[in-house]
Amino acid sequence: MARTTLFRKAVAAIILLLVPTLILYGYSNKVSVNVVKDEIQSSSLSQLSFFLRQFDSNVEQLSLFPVILGFDPYVRAFIEHRGGFVFDTLKEQSRISEKISLQSVSSPWTNELSVFLPQEKKVVSSNIFKVYDAEYVKSHLPLQQWSYEKIFVGSAEIYHFVRQYADPANSKTPEQVNAMLQVAFPIDNIVTMLDQVKAGGKGDPFLYQAGMEPIMNGTSDSVKIHQLIGVLGPEPLLPIGHRVVVLGGRQYSVNFVQSGQLGWYLVDYLPVDAILKPITMSSLLFYVSFGLLLLLGLAMAYLLYRHVQYPIRKLLQGVQQMRKGDLSTRIHAYADNEFDFLFDRFNGMAEQIQELVEDVYEEKIRRREATLKQLQAQINPHFLYNSLFFIINTAKLGDQESVVAMAQNLAEYYRYTTRVEEQNVPLQEELQLVESYLAIHNLRLQRLYYDIEVPEAMQELTLPRLLLQPLVENAIVHGIEHIPGDGVIRIRGSMDGGRCRLTVEDNGTGLAQGALQELRDKLLQPMDSGMGCGVWNVHQRLQYAFGETAGLTLESSGLGGLRVTLEWNPEEGKERKALIEAEEGGDDSDGGAADRR
C-alpha cells in the first residue's frame, strides 16, 4: 500500500510541475508559429502575385503583336497582294520585315514575330533562320492559345511559348488562310524573371505545368524541384494556394499562383525550419531548462518503476503470452519483494494449465483418429455380392474370359482396399484401384465408358487412401445405373499455383439445385445415422489431412450428371501428415466407402 501511495504522489508531483508549463509553452509556441507561417505565406503569395502580374503584362503585350500587325495597312496590303512585279513584291516584303523587326524590339522581352503566307508558301519573320514549312502551318492553324514547343534559332533548338492568329480568323486549312501571324518568345525571358524573384527572397521559384518540364531559374535545385513536382502532380492545383509538403524528411512551405495568360503556375518553396529558425532556437533553450527539471522527476520515479512497474509489466507479458496460446511461457524475473511470490504462483498455474490443455488436445487427436479409421473401414457388401453373382452366372454360361477378368479385377480391388500398412499412398495407386473398379462395373453393365487423364507429376503425390473410389462409386450407383443409355465417367487432374485438383464427373441423372445445395450443406455437418457417409467421408478426410482449405466442391456437370472436385495443397498437408503418422504409428486401418446421397 505504501508503494502505491508513493507512486501516486510522485506522479502527481511531476504532473503538477510539468503539465501546466508544457501547456502554456505549447500554446504560446503554437500561436507564434502560426503567426509567423501566416505572415511568411501572405508575404510570399503577395510577392509571387506581383511578379506574376508583371509577367502576364509582358505576355499579354506580346500576344497583341500579331493583332497589331494584322491591322497595319502595309501588312494588310502585303497579305492581300497577289501577283505583280517581283521587284514590287520584294520591296513590300522588305518593308514588312522592317516593321516586324521594329515591332519585335518594342517589347522588353526577346521575341520572334512571323507572318506566314500559305498561298505563296512564304514566311516573313524577325528570325532570319525561319523557313516556310507547310506541315508546321497546317498543324498550328486551329491553335489560338499559347503553346509550348521547340523552335530552331540558328542551329539550336530552344523552347518557346508560341501563339498565332489566322486571317481570316475562322480559317482552319491552309487553303482558307490568307496569312498566319505568329509571335513566340523563348524561355530565357522567364528564367531571367525567376532569377529576379529569387534575388528578392530565400525561395527557389520555378514555372510549372502538369505534364511539362518545369522552367527553373539559373541557380535552382533541379533534383528537389522534380521531387516537389512529384508531390504536387497527382492533385489539381487551385489558381492560388499554399501547401506544406515533406521532401527527404524535411517540411517545405510551397506557394503557387497561376498565370492568367499561359496557365502555368509560378511556384516558390522554402524549408519550414528556415522560416521558424528564431522560434526553434528559443524553444531549444526552453527545452534544455525543462530537461533539467524532468531529470529530477525521472530520478524519483525510477525507483518506483523498478520495484513496482517493472514486475507488473513482466506479469502482464506472461498473461498476454498465455492469452495468445503460448502455454509454455514462464516468468523468469527477480523483484526482491512481494512480486516474487506472484511470479512463483503464476508459473505454477501456467504449468497446470499446460498439462490440462495438452491432455485434452491429445484426447481430441485420438478421437479424430478413431473416427477416421472407422470411416476408412466402411465397405459396401452389396458390391461384393453382385460381383460374386456375376462370376457364378457367367461361369454357368461358359464365358471363361469374363470370369477370369472379373475375378482378377475383383482380387486387385480387395487386395488394395484391405491393405493396412500404409494410410497415405501415391495417387497413381488410387487411379489403378479406380481402373479395376470401373473394369468390374463395365463387365457387369456392358455400357460403361470411362476416361482418366492425370498429369504424371501429380500421380507421384501422396494422399489418404480410398479418396477417389467412393466418388466413382457414387457416379455409377446414383447416376449412371438410372439412365437407359451408355454411361460416361471422366476423371481429370490439374495443378495450378501449388494447388491440386481432381475432378470426377458423369452423364448420369444428376441432382436438382435444391438437392445439390442440401448435399453441400451436409458436408459441413457432423456425421449422424440419418445421412450418407461416402462424400462426407472423403470431405472430412481431405480436410483432416490437408487443412481447412482442402475439401470437395459439388456442381452440375456439362455431361449432364454431377461433377465432384477434390482440391488440396500438398505443402499445407505436410505438417498435418507428419502429426497423423506420429500418432497412428503402425496402427493404420483401411476401408472402402459408399455414399448414400
Coordinates of C-alpha atoms in Angstrom, one line a residue:
M1 CA 0.0 0.0 0.0
A2 CA 2.8 2.4 0.8
R3 CA 4.5 1.8 -2.6
T4 CA 1.2 2.5 -4.4
T5 CA 0.7 5.8 -2.4
L6 CA 4.3 6.9 -3.1
F7 CA 4.0 6.2 -6.7
R8 CA 0.8 8.2 -7.0
K9 CA 2.4 11.1 -5.1
A10 CA 5.4 11.1 -7.3
V11 CA 3.3 11.1 -10.5
A12 CA 1.0 13.8 -9.1
A13 CA 4.1 16.0 -8.3
I14 CA 5.6 15.6 -11.7
I15 CA 2.2 16.4 -13.4
L16 CA 1.7 19.5 -11.2
L17 CA 5.2 20.7 -12.2
L18 CA 5.4 19.8 -15.8
V19 CA 1.9 19.8 -17.4
P20 CA 0.9 23.5 -16.8
T21 CA 4.3 24.6 -18.0
L22 CA 4.0 22.4 -21.1
I23 CA 0.5 23.6 -21.8
L24 CA 1.4 27.3 -21.5
Y25 CA 4.5 27.0 -23.6
G26 CA 2.9 24.8 -26.1
Y27 CA 0.1 27.2 -26.6
S28 CA 2.4 30.2 -26.8
N29 CA 4.7 28.4 -29.3
K30 CA 1.8 27.3 -31.4
V31 CA 0.4 30.8 -31.7
S32 CA 3.9 32.2 -32.6
V33 CA 4.5 29.5 -35.2
N34 CA 1.1 30.1 -36.8
V35 CA 1.5 33.8 -36.9
V36 CA 5.0 33.5 -38.5
K37 CA 3.7 31.0 -41.0
D38 CA 0.8 33.1 -42.0
E39 CA 2.9 36.2 -42.4
I40 CA 5.5 34.4 -44.4
Q41 CA 2.8 32.8 -46.6
S42 CA 1.0 36.0 -47.1
S43 CA 4.2 37.8 -48.0
S44 CA 5.3 35.1 -50.3
L45 CA 2.0 35.0 -52.1
S46 CA 1.9 38.7 -52.5
Q47 CA 5.4 38.7 -53.9
L48 CA 4.6 35.9 -56.4
S49 CA 1.4 37.7 -57.4
F50 CA 3.3 41.0 -58.0
F51 CA 5.9 39.3 -60.2
L52 CA 3.2 37.3 -62.0
R53 CA 1.3 40.4 -62.8
Q54 CA 4.4 41.9 -64.5
F55 CA 4.9 38.6 -66.2
D56 CA 1.3 38.4 -67.5
S57 CA 1.6 42.0 -68.6
N58 CA 4.6 41.3 -70.8
V59 CA 2.9 38.1 -72.2
E60 CA -0.3 40.0 -72.9
Q61 CA 1.7 42.7 -74.7
L62 CA 3.3 40.0 -76.9
S63 CA 0.0 38.3 -77.6
L64 CA -1.2 41.6 -79.1
F65 CA 1.7 41.9 -81.5
P66 CA 0.1 39.7 -84.2
V67 CA -3.2 41.5 -83.9
I68 CA -1.5 44.9 -84.3
L69 CA 0.4 43.6 -87.3
G70 CA -2.8 42.3 -88.8
F71 CA -4.3 45.7 -88.8
D72 CA -1.2 47.5 -90.1
P73 CA -2.1 48.9 -93.6
Y74 CA 1.3 47.9 -95.1
V75 CA 0.9 44.4 -93.7
R76 CA -2.7 44.2 -95.0
A77 CA -1.5 45.3 -98.4
F78 CA 1.3 42.7 -98.4
I79 CA -1.1 39.9 -97.3
E80 CA -3.8 40.8 -99.9
H81 CA -1.2 41.4 -102.6
R82 CA -1.4 38.8 -105.4
G83 CA 0.8 38.7 -108.4
G84 CA 2.5 41.9 -109.6
F85 CA 6.1 42.6 -110.4
V86 CA 8.8 40.7 -108.5
F87 CA 10.5 44.0 -107.6
D88 CA 7.4 45.4 -106.0
T89 CA 6.9 42.2 -104.1
L90 CA 10.4 42.2 -102.7
K91 CA 10.0 45.9 -101.8
E92 CA 6.9 45.2 -99.9
Q93 CA 8.4 42.2 -98.2
S94 CA 11.4 44.3 -97.1
R95 CA 9.1 46.9 -95.7
I96 CA 7.1 44.3 -93.8
S97 CA 10.3 42.7 -92.5
E98 CA 11.4 46.1 -91.2
K99 CA 8.0 46.7 -89.5
I100 CA 8.1 43.2 -87.9
S101 CA 11.6 43.9 -86.5
L102 CA 10.6 47.3 -85.1
Q103 CA 7.5 45.7 -83.5
S104 CA 9.6 42.9 -82.0
V105 CA 12.2 45.1 -80.4
S106 CA 9.4 47.3 -78.8
S107 CA 9.0 44.6 -76.1
P108 CA 11.4 44.3 -73.2
W109 CA 11.4 40.6 -73.8
T110 CA 13.2 38.8 -76.6
N111 CA 10.6 37.6 -79.1
E112 CA 10.1 36.4 -82.6
L113 CA 7.3 37.7 -85.0
S114 CA 6.4 35.9 -88.1
V115 CA 3.9 36.2 -91.0
F116 CA 3.2 33.0 -92.9
L117 CA 1.6 33.2 -96.3
P118 CA 0.3 29.7 -97.2
Q119 CA -0.9 30.7 -100.7
E120 CA 2.6 31.9 -101.7
K121 CA 4.3 29.5 -99.3
K122 CA 6.3 32.3 -97.9
V123 CA 7.3 33.5 -94.4
V124 CA 8.5 36.9 -93.2
S125 CA 10.0 36.8 -89.8
S126 CA 12.2 38.6 -87.3
N127 CA 14.1 35.3 -87.1
I128 CA 16.3 35.3 -90.3
F129 CA 16.6 31.5 -90.0
K130 CA 12.8 30.9 -90.2
V131 CA 11.8 29.0 -93.4
Y132 CA 8.3 28.2 -94.6
D133 CA 7.0 24.7 -93.5
A134 CA 3.6 23.7 -94.9
E135 CA 3.1 21.0 -92.3
Y136 CA 4.0 23.3 -89.5
V137 CA 1.4 25.9 -90.7
K138 CA -1.2 23.2 -91.1
S139 CA -0.7 21.8 -87.6
H140 CA -0.8 25.3 -86.0
L141 CA -3.8 26.8 -87.8
P142 CA -6.6 25.8 -85.3
L143 CA -4.4 26.9 -82.3
Q144 CA -5.2 30.4 -80.9
Q145 CA -3.8 29.9 -77.4
W146 CA -0.3 29.9 -76.1
S147 CA 1.5 26.6 -76.8
Y148 CA 4.9 25.4 -75.6
E149 CA 7.2 24.0 -78.2
K150 CA 10.8 23.9 -79.6
I151 CA 11.8 26.4 -82.3
F152 CA 15.1 26.4 -84.3
V153 CA 17.1 29.5 -83.7
G154 CA 20.2 29.2 -85.9
S155 CA 21.4 25.6 -85.4
A156 CA 20.0 25.4 -81.8
E157 CA 16.5 24.2 -80.8
I158 CA 15.1 26.3 -78.0
Y159 CA 11.8 26.0 -76.1
H160 CA 9.4 28.9 -76.9
F161 CA 5.9 29.9 -76.0
V162 CA 4.0 30.4 -79.3
R163 CA 0.7 32.0 -80.2
Q164 CA -0.7 32.7 -83.7
Y165 CA -3.8 34.2 -85.4
A166 CA -5.2 33.2 -88.8
D167 CA -6.5 35.7 -91.3
P168 CA -9.5 35.2 -91.7
A169 CA -10.0 34.2 -88.1
N170 CA -12.2 31.2 -88.8
S171 CA -9.8 29.6 -91.2
K172 CA -8.8 26.0 -90.4
T173 CA -6.9 24.8 -93.5
P174 CA -4.0 26.4 -95.5
E175 CA -6.3 26.8 -98.5
Q176 CA -8.7 29.1 -96.5
V177 CA -5.9 31.2 -95.0
N178 CA -4.5 34.4 -96.4
A179 CA -1.9 34.7 -93.6
M180 CA -1.0 33.3 -90.2
L181 CA 0.6 35.8 -87.9
Q182 CA 2.6 34.3 -85.1
V183 CA 4.5 35.6 -82.0
A184 CA 6.9 33.5 -79.9
F185 CA 9.2 34.2 -77.0
P186 CA 12.0 32.0 -75.6
I187 CA 12.0 30.7 -72.0
D188 CA 15.2 32.8 -71.4
N189 CA 12.8 35.7 -70.6
I190 CA 11.1 33.6 -67.9
V191 CA 14.5 32.4 -66.5
T192 CA 15.6 36.0 -66.1
M193 CA 12.3 36.8 -64.3
L194 CA 12.7 33.8 -62.0
D195 CA 16.2 35.0 -61.2
Q196 CA 14.8 38.4 -60.2
V197 CA 12.2 36.7 -58.0
K198 CA 14.8 34.6 -56.3
A199 CA 17.1 37.6 -55.7
G200 CA 14.4 39.2 -53.6
G201 CA 13.8 36.3 -51.3
K202 CA 15.0 33.0 -49.8
G203 CA 13.0 30.7 -52.0
D204 CA 13.7 28.8 -55.2
P205 CA 10.9 29.8 -57.7
F206 CA 10.1 28.0 -60.9
L207 CA 7.3 27.8 -63.5
Y208 CA 5.3 24.6 -63.5
Q209 CA 2.6 23.0 -65.7
A210 CA 1.4 19.4 -65.2
G211 CA 3.0 17.1 -67.8
M212 CA 5.6 19.6 -68.8
E213 CA 9.3 20.0 -67.9
P214 CA 9.5 22.8 -65.4
I215 CA 11.1 26.1 -66.2
M216 CA 13.7 26.8 -63.5
N217 CA 15.8 29.8 -62.5
G218 CA 19.5 29.8 -63.2
T219 CA 20.6 28.5 -59.8
S220 CA 17.7 26.2 -58.9
D221 CA 18.0 22.8 -57.3
S222 CA 16.6 20.7 -60.2
V223 CA 16.5 17.4 -58.1
K224 CA 14.5 18.9 -55.4
I225 CA 12.1 20.7 -57.8
H226 CA 11.4 17.4 -59.6
Q227 CA 10.7 15.8 -56.2
L228 CA 8.3 18.6 -55.4
I229 CA 6.5 18.2 -58.7
G230 CA 6.1 14.5 -58.0
V231 CA 4.2 15.5 -54.8
L232 CA 2.2 18.3 -56.4
G233 CA 1.4 16.4 -59.6
P234 CA -1.3 13.9 -58.5
E235 CA -3.8 16.6 -57.3
P236 CA -5.1 19.6 -59.3
L237 CA -3.9 23.0 -58.0
L238 CA -6.1 26.0 -57.3
P239 CA -5.4 29.3 -59.1
I240 CA -3.7 30.5 -56.0
G241 CA -2.8 28.5 -52.9
H242 CA -0.4 27.1 -50.3
R243 CA 0.7 23.6 -49.3
V244 CA 3.1 22.0 -46.8
V245 CA 4.9 19.0 -48.3
V246 CA 7.6 16.7 -47.0
L247 CA 10.8 16.0 -49.1
G248 CA 13.6 13.9 -47.8
G249 CA 12.2 14.0 -44.3
R250 CA 12.1 17.9 -44.3
Q251 CA 9.0 20.1 -44.4
Y252 CA 8.7 22.7 -47.1
S253 CA 6.2 25.6 -47.4
V254 CA 5.0 25.8 -51.1
N255 CA 3.2 28.8 -52.5
F256 CA 1.8 28.9 -56.1
V257 CA 0.0 31.4 -58.3
Q258 CA -1.4 30.6 -61.8
S259 CA -0.6 32.8 -64.8
G260 CA -3.8 34.1 -66.4
Q261 CA -2.0 34.2 -69.8
L262 CA -0.1 31.0 -70.0
G263 CA -2.0 28.8 -67.5
W264 CA 1.3 27.8 -65.9
Y265 CA 2.0 28.1 -62.2
L266 CA 4.7 30.3 -60.6
V267 CA 5.8 28.1 -57.6
D268 CA 8.1 29.0 -54.8
Y269 CA 9.1 26.8 -51.9
L270 CA 11.0 27.4 -48.7
P271 CA 12.1 25.0 -45.8
V272 CA 9.7 25.4 -42.9
D273 CA 12.6 25.1 -40.4
A274 CA 14.3 28.1 -42.1
I275 CA 11.1 30.1 -41.5
L276 CA 10.9 29.0 -37.9
K277 CA 14.6 29.2 -37.0
P278 CA 14.3 32.0 -34.5
I279 CA 11.4 30.3 -32.7
T280 CA 13.3 27.0 -32.8
M281 CA 16.3 28.5 -31.1
S282 CA 14.1 29.9 -28.3
S283 CA 12.3 26.5 -28.0
L284 CA 15.7 24.8 -27.7
L285 CA 16.7 27.0 -24.7
F286 CA 13.3 26.2 -23.0
Y287 CA 13.7 22.5 -23.5
V288 CA 17.2 22.5 -22.1
S289 CA 15.9 24.1 -18.9
F290 CA 12.9 21.9 -18.9
G291 CA 15.0 18.8 -19.3
L292 CA 16.9 19.5 -16.1
L293 CA 13.6 19.5 -14.2
L294 CA 12.5 16.4 -16.0
L295 CA 15.6 14.6 -14.9
L296 CA 14.8 15.2 -11.3
G297 CA 11.3 13.8 -11.7
L298 CA 12.6 10.8 -13.6
A299 CA 15.2 10.1 -10.9
M300 CA 12.4 10.0 -8.3
A301 CA 10.1 7.9 -10.5
Y302 CA 12.7 5.4 -11.5
L303 CA 12.8 3.7 -8.0
L304 CA 9.0 3.3 -8.1
Y305 CA 9.2 1.9 -11.7
R306 CA 12.0 -0.5 -10.9
H307 CA 10.2 -2.0 -7.9
V308 CA 6.6 -1.8 -9.0
Q309 CA 6.0 -1.0 -12.6
Y310 CA 8.6 -3.5 -14.0
P311 CA 7.3 -6.5 -12.1
I312 CA 3.7 -5.7 -13.1
R313 CA 4.9 -5.4 -16.8
K314 CA 6.5 -8.8 -16.6
L315 CA 3.4 -10.3 -15.1
L316 CA 1.2 -8.7 -17.9
Q317 CA 3.6 -10.0 -20.6
G318 CA 3.2 -13.5 -19.2
V319 CA -0.6 -13.3 -19.2
Q320 CA -0.6 -11.9 -22.8
Q321 CA 1.6 -14.8 -23.9
M322 CA -0.8 -17.3 -22.4
R323 CA -3.7 -15.5 -24.0
K324 CA -2.0 -15.9 -27.4
G325 CA -1.8 -19.7 -26.7
D326 CA 1.8 -20.0 -25.6
L327 CA 1.2 -22.2 -22.5
S328 CA 4.9 -22.8 -22.1
T329 CA 5.6 -19.2 -21.0
R330 CA 7.2 -18.7 -17.6
I331 CA 8.2 -15.6 -15.8
H332 CA 12.0 -15.5 -15.1
A333 CA 12.5 -12.3 -13.0
Y334 CA 13.6 -11.4 -9.5
A335 CA 11.9 -8.4 -7.9
D336 CA 13.1 -8.9 -4.3
N337 CA 9.7 -8.1 -3.0
E338 CA 6.1 -9.5 -2.9
F339 CA 6.1 -9.9 -6.7
D340 CA 8.4 -12.9 -6.3
F341 CA 5.5 -14.8 -4.7
L342 CA 3.2 -13.8 -7.5
F343 CA 5.7 -14.9 -10.1
D344 CA 6.1 -18.3 -8.4
R345 CA 2.3 -18.8 -8.3
F346 CA 1.9 -17.7 -11.9
N347 CA 4.5 -20.2 -13.1
G348 CA 2.7 -23.0 -11.1
M349 CA -0.7 -22.1 -12.6
A350 CA 0.7 -21.9 -16.2
E351 CA 2.3 -25.4 -15.8
Q352 CA -1.0 -26.9 -14.6
I353 CA -3.0 -25.3 -17.4
Q354 CA -0.5 -26.5 -20.0
E355 CA -0.8 -30.1 -18.7
L356 CA -4.6 -29.9 -18.8
V357 CA -4.8 -28.5 -22.3
E358 CA -2.3 -30.9 -23.7
D359 CA -4.3 -33.8 -22.2
V360 CA -7.5 -32.5 -23.8
Y361 CA -5.7 -32.0 -27.2
E362 CA -4.2 -35.5 -27.2
E363 CA -7.7 -36.9 -26.4
K364 CA -9.1 -34.9 -29.3
I365 CA -6.5 -36.3 -31.7
R366 CA -7.2 -39.8 -30.5
R367 CA -10.9 -39.4 -31.0
R368 CA -10.4 -37.9 -34.5
E369 CA -8.0 -40.8 -35.3
A370 CA -10.6 -43.3 -34.2
T371 CA -13.3 -41.6 -36.3
L372 CA -11.0 -41.6 -39.4
K373 CA -10.2 -45.3 -39.1
Q374 CA -13.9 -46.1 -38.7
L375 CA -14.6 -44.1 -41.9
Q376 CA -11.8 -45.9 -43.8
A377 CA -13.1 -49.3 -42.7
Q378 CA -16.5 -48.9 -44.3
I379 CA -17.0 -51.4 -47.1
N380 CA -20.1 -51.8 -49.2
P381 CA -21.2 -55.5 -49.1
H382 CA -23.6 -55.2 -52.0
F383 CA -20.7 -54.6 -54.4
L384 CA -19.1 -57.9 -53.3
Y385 CA -22.4 -59.9 -53.6
N386 CA -23.2 -58.5 -57.1
S387 CA -19.6 -59.3 -58.3
L388 CA -19.7 -62.9 -57.0
F389 CA -23.2 -63.5 -58.5
F390 CA -21.8 -62.2 -61.8
I391 CA -19.0 -64.7 -61.7
I392 CA -21.4 -67.6 -60.9
N393 CA -23.8 -66.7 -63.7
T394 CA -21.0 -66.1 -66.2
A395 CA -19.4 -69.4 -65.3
K396 CA -22.7 -71.2 -66.0
L397 CA -22.8 -69.5 -69.4
G398 CA -19.3 -70.8 -70.1
D399 CA -17.8 -67.3 -70.6
Q400 CA -14.4 -68.1 -69.1
E401 CA -12.7 -64.9 -70.3
S402 CA -15.3 -62.7 -68.4
V403 CA -15.0 -64.9 -65.3
V404 CA -11.2 -64.5 -65.3
A405 CA -11.3 -60.7 -65.9
M406 CA -13.9 -60.2 -63.2
A407 CA -12.0 -62.4 -60.7
Q408 CA -8.7 -60.7 -61.5
N409 CA -10.1 -57.1 -61.1
L410 CA -12.0 -58.1 -58.0
A411 CA -8.8 -59.5 -56.5
E412 CA -6.9 -56.4 -57.3
Y413 CA -9.6 -54.2 -55.8
Y414 CA -9.8 -56.1 -52.5
R415 CA -6.1 -56.6 -52.2
Y416 CA -5.8 -52.8 -52.3
T417 CA -8.7 -52.0 -50.0
T418 CA -7.7 -54.5 -47.3
R419 CA -4.1 -53.4 -47.2
V420 CA -3.5 -51.6 -43.9
E421 CA 0.2 -50.9 -43.7
E422 CA 0.1 -47.5 -45.4
Q423 CA -2.6 -44.9 -44.9
N424 CA -1.0 -42.5 -47.4
V425 CA -0.3 -43.7 -50.9
P426 CA 0.7 -42.3 -54.3
L427 CA -2.2 -41.0 -56.4
Q428 CA -1.1 -43.5 -59.1
E429 CA -2.2 -46.4 -56.9
E430 CA -5.6 -44.8 -56.3
L431 CA -6.0 -44.4 -60.1
Q432 CA -5.1 -48.1 -60.6
L433 CA -7.8 -49.0 -58.0
V434 CA -10.3 -46.9 -59.8
E435 CA -9.5 -48.6 -63.1
S436 CA -10.0 -52.0 -61.6
Y437 CA -13.3 -50.8 -60.0
L438 CA -14.5 -49.4 -63.3
A439 CA -13.5 -52.6 -65.2
I440 CA -15.6 -54.6 -62.8
H441 CA -18.7 -52.5 -63.4
N442 CA -18.0 -52.4 -67.1
L443 CA -18.2 -56.2 -67.1
R444 CA -21.5 -56.1 -65.3
L445 CA -23.2 -53.2 -67.1
Q446 CA -21.6 -53.6 -70.6
R447 CA -22.4 -49.9 -71.3
L448 CA -19.9 -48.0 -69.3
Y449 CA -17.2 -45.8 -70.8
Y450 CA -14.5 -44.0 -68.8
D451 CA -11.6 -41.7 -69.5
I452 CA -8.8 -40.9 -67.0
E453 CA -6.3 -38.1 -67.6
V454 CA -4.0 -37.0 -64.8
P455 CA -0.5 -35.4 -65.2
E456 CA 2.4 -37.7 -64.4
A457 CA 3.9 -35.2 -61.9
M458 CA 0.6 -35.2 -60.0
Q459 CA 0.4 -39.0 -59.9
E460 CA 3.5 -39.1 -57.7
L461 CA 1.8 -37.0 -54.9
T462 CA 0.6 -38.9 -51.8
L463 CA -2.8 -38.6 -50.2
P464 CA -5.0 -40.7 -47.9
R465 CA -6.2 -44.0 -49.3
L466 CA -9.7 -44.5 -50.8
L467 CA -10.5 -40.9 -51.6
L468 CA -11.3 -41.3 -55.3
Q469 CA -13.1 -44.6 -55.4
P470 CA -16.1 -43.6 -53.3
L471 CA -16.7 -40.7 -55.8
V472 CA -16.6 -43.0 -58.8
E473 CA -18.9 -45.4 -57.0
N474 CA -21.4 -42.6 -56.4
A475 CA -21.3 -41.7 -60.1
I476 CA -22.2 -45.3 -61.1
V477 CA -24.7 -46.3 -58.4
H478 CA -26.6 -43.0 -58.1
G479 CA -26.1 -41.6 -61.6
I480 CA -25.3 -44.0 -64.5
E481 CA -27.3 -47.0 -63.3
H482 CA -30.5 -44.8 -63.5
I483 CA -30.1 -43.9 -67.2
P484 CA -31.0 -46.3 -70.1
G485 CA -28.2 -45.5 -72.4
D486 CA -24.4 -45.6 -72.3
G487 CA -22.7 -44.2 -69.2
V488 CA -19.6 -42.0 -69.2
I489 CA -17.2 -41.2 -66.4
R490 CA -14.5 -38.7 -66.9
I491 CA -11.6 -38.1 -64.4
R492 CA -9.3 -35.2 -64.8
G493 CA -6.3 -33.9 -62.7
S494 CA -4.6 -30.5 -62.7
M495 CA -2.0 -28.5 -60.8
D496 CA -2.1 -24.7 -60.5
G497 CA -0.3 -22.4 -58.2
G498 CA 0.6 -25.1 -55.7
R499 CA -3.0 -26.4 -55.5
C500 CA -4.1 -29.8 -56.9
R501 CA -7.5 -30.6 -58.3
L502 CA -9.1 -34.0 -59.2
T503 CA -12.5 -33.9 -61.0
V504 CA -14.9 -36.8 -61.3
E505 CA -18.0 -36.2 -63.5
D506 CA -20.6 -38.4 -65.1
N507 CA -23.5 -38.2 -67.5
G508 CA -26.0 -39.7 -65.0
T509 CA -29.2 -38.3 -63.7
G510 CA -27.5 -35.6 -61.7
L511 CA -29.2 -33.6 -58.9
A512 CA -31.7 -30.7 -58.8
Q513 CA -30.3 -27.4 -57.4
G514 CA -32.2 -27.9 -54.2
A515 CA -30.9 -31.4 -53.6
L516 CA -27.4 -30.3 -54.7
Q517 CA -27.4 -27.4 -52.1
E518 CA -28.7 -29.8 -49.4
L519 CA -25.8 -32.2 -50.1
R520 CA -23.3 -29.3 -49.9
D521 CA -24.7 -28.3 -46.5
K522 CA -24.4 -31.8 -45.2
L523 CA -20.6 -31.8 -45.9
L524 CA -20.3 -29.1 -43.2
Q525 CA -22.3 -31.0 -40.6
P526 CA -21.2 -33.8 -38.2
M527 CA -22.0 -37.3 -39.4
D528 CA -25.2 -38.9 -37.9
S529 CA -27.1 -42.1 -38.6
G530 CA -29.5 -40.4 -40.9
M531 CA -27.1 -39.3 -43.6
G532 CA -24.8 -41.0 -46.1
C533 CA -21.1 -41.2 -45.4
G534 CA -19.3 -41.5 -48.7
V535 CA -18.9 -37.9 -49.9
W536 CA -18.9 -36.7 -46.3
N537 CA -16.2 -39.3 -45.5
V538 CA -14.0 -38.0 -48.4
H539 CA -14.5 -34.3 -47.5
Q540 CA -13.7 -34.8 -43.8
R541 CA -10.6 -37.0 -44.5
L542 CA -9.3 -34.5 -47.1
Q543 CA -9.6 -31.6 -44.6
Y544 CA -8.2 -33.7 -41.8
A545 CA -5.1 -34.5 -44.0
F546 CA -4.6 -31.1 -45.7
G547 CA -6.3 -28.5 -43.5
E548 CA -9.4 -26.3 -43.8
T549 CA -8.6 -25.0 -47.3
A550 CA -9.0 -28.6 -48.7
G551 CA -12.2 -30.3 -49.4
L552 CA -14.9 -31.2 -52.0
T553 CA -16.8 -29.0 -54.4
L554 CA -20.1 -30.2 -55.9
E555 CA -21.7 -28.8 -59.0
S556 CA -23.6 -29.8 -62.1
S557 CA -21.6 -31.4 -64.9
G558 CA -21.6 -30.4 -68.5
L559 CA -22.1 -34.1 -69.3
G560 CA -25.5 -33.9 -67.7
G561 CA -24.7 -35.5 -64.3
L562 CA -22.7 -34.4 -61.3
R563 CA -19.2 -33.0 -61.1
V564 CA -17.2 -33.5 -57.9
T565 CA -13.9 -31.8 -57.4
L566 CA -11.2 -32.7 -54.8
E567 CA -8.9 -29.7 -54.1
W568 CA -5.9 -29.6 -51.7
N569 CA -2.5 -28.1 -51.2
P570 CA 0.3 -30.7 -50.7
E571 CA 2.5 -28.2 -48.9
E572 CA -0.1 -27.4 -46.3
G573 CA -0.7 -31.0 -45.6
K574 CA 3.0 -31.9 -44.8
E575 CA 2.8 -30.9 -41.1
R576 CA -0.6 -32.4 -40.6
K577 CA 0.6 -35.6 -42.3
A578 CA 3.6 -35.8 -40.0
L579 CA 1.4 -35.4 -36.9
I580 CA -1.0 -38.2 -38.1
E581 CA 1.8 -40.6 -38.9
A582 CA 3.3 -39.9 -35.5
E583 CA 0.0 -40.6 -33.7
E584 CA -1.0 -43.6 -35.7
G585 CA 2.4 -45.3 -35.8
G586 CA 1.9 -48.7 -37.4
D587 CA -1.8 -49.0 -36.4
D588 CA -3.2 -47.9 -39.8
S589 CA -6.6 -49.1 -40.8
D590 CA -8.4 -49.3 -44.2
G591 CA -11.8 -49.3 -45.7
G592 CA -13.9 -48.6 -48.6
A593 CA -16.6 -46.0 -48.5
A594 CA -20.0 -45.9 -50.1
D595 CA -22.2 -42.8 -50.2
R596 CA -25.9 -42.6 -49.8
R597 CA -26.9 -39.4 -51.4

